[in-house]
Amino acid sequence: MSQQEQPRKPQEPVTYGDVFEVSGELSDKAIAPEDANMMQAAETRVFGHTQKGGTAAVMQSAATANKRGGFVQQGEATDLAAEQGVTVAQTDVPGARVTTEFVAGQVVGQYVEPMPVATTTATDAETLGLNLQSAITIGEALEAAVQTAGNKPVDQSDAAAIQAAEVRASGTNVIAPGGIAASAQSAANHNATVDRDEDKIKLVDVLAGATGKLQADKAATRQDAEGVVSAELRNNPNLTTHPGGVAASVTAAARLNEKADI
């Protein structure tokens, strides 16, 4: 590059919607330097360091580009991030620890760390209500999605994934009246007519206590996960699955069952 040439400034800022699967007002917000700093601090508190190539690193790169383009200033934070927070939460499920990262209440990253089932303490098992040697069932995977994406408004992709999960758990193509699949479809239909996210039915409303709502349940397998992922993808306009959502949770459960060989 000659001395006369200058790096081209980007024409538009890098927004949350450009790099993460988020919705609403957050998707249009430019990623700001202080947002990235807050995520770096949150990752360091949980992991002891920032994740290489992880959420904080992505946010830092985006914030640097936005600062270079003049879209944000050093020390600036997105209003939603400043008001609603940047957090990293960990949830223990049978055989794994799920770490989920949030900006303004929306999932922007997730890590699943396998944990040998044998290392789970008796107290943990009692709290979870599970047998230490049992595989993770589809119902339990659906309940885990409540921990990682419970505040997500139910849409058609969620309803399709939940239906696929219920069908595979029950072993029949008949959708149970009043079951979680029927409730999810009703929620998706309702949410399509509502503008504000706070007025929409959330995944937690449908999937809380999923194990008890299923007519039958079974250990999650790779084939189950593939069916649920396929259903969620087909019904998402962006052809993606939601981080920490239904498909992701069933996939994590199936992977852990394979590793544990139970």
PDB file of C-alpha atoms in Angstrom, residues 13 52 72 94 195 201 239 252:
ATOM      1  CA  PRO A  13     -21.378  -0.604  11.115  1.00  0.00           C
ATOM      2  CA  LYS A  52     -10.141 -18.091  21.692  1.00  0.00           C
ATOM      3  CA  VAL A  72     -18.741   4.277  17.745  1.00  0.00           C
ATOM      4  CA  PRO A  94     -26.638 -34.667  33.337  1.00  0.00           C
ATOM      5  CA  ASP A 195     -45.547  -7.174  17.753  1.00  0.00           C
ATOM      6  CA  ILE A 201     -45.308 -16.666  24.674  1.00  0.00           C
ATOM      7  CA  LEU A 239     -31.951 -21.747   7.667  1.00  0.00           C
ATOM      8  CA  ALA A 252     -25.971 -31.856  22.972  1.00  0.00           C
TER       9      ALA A 252
END
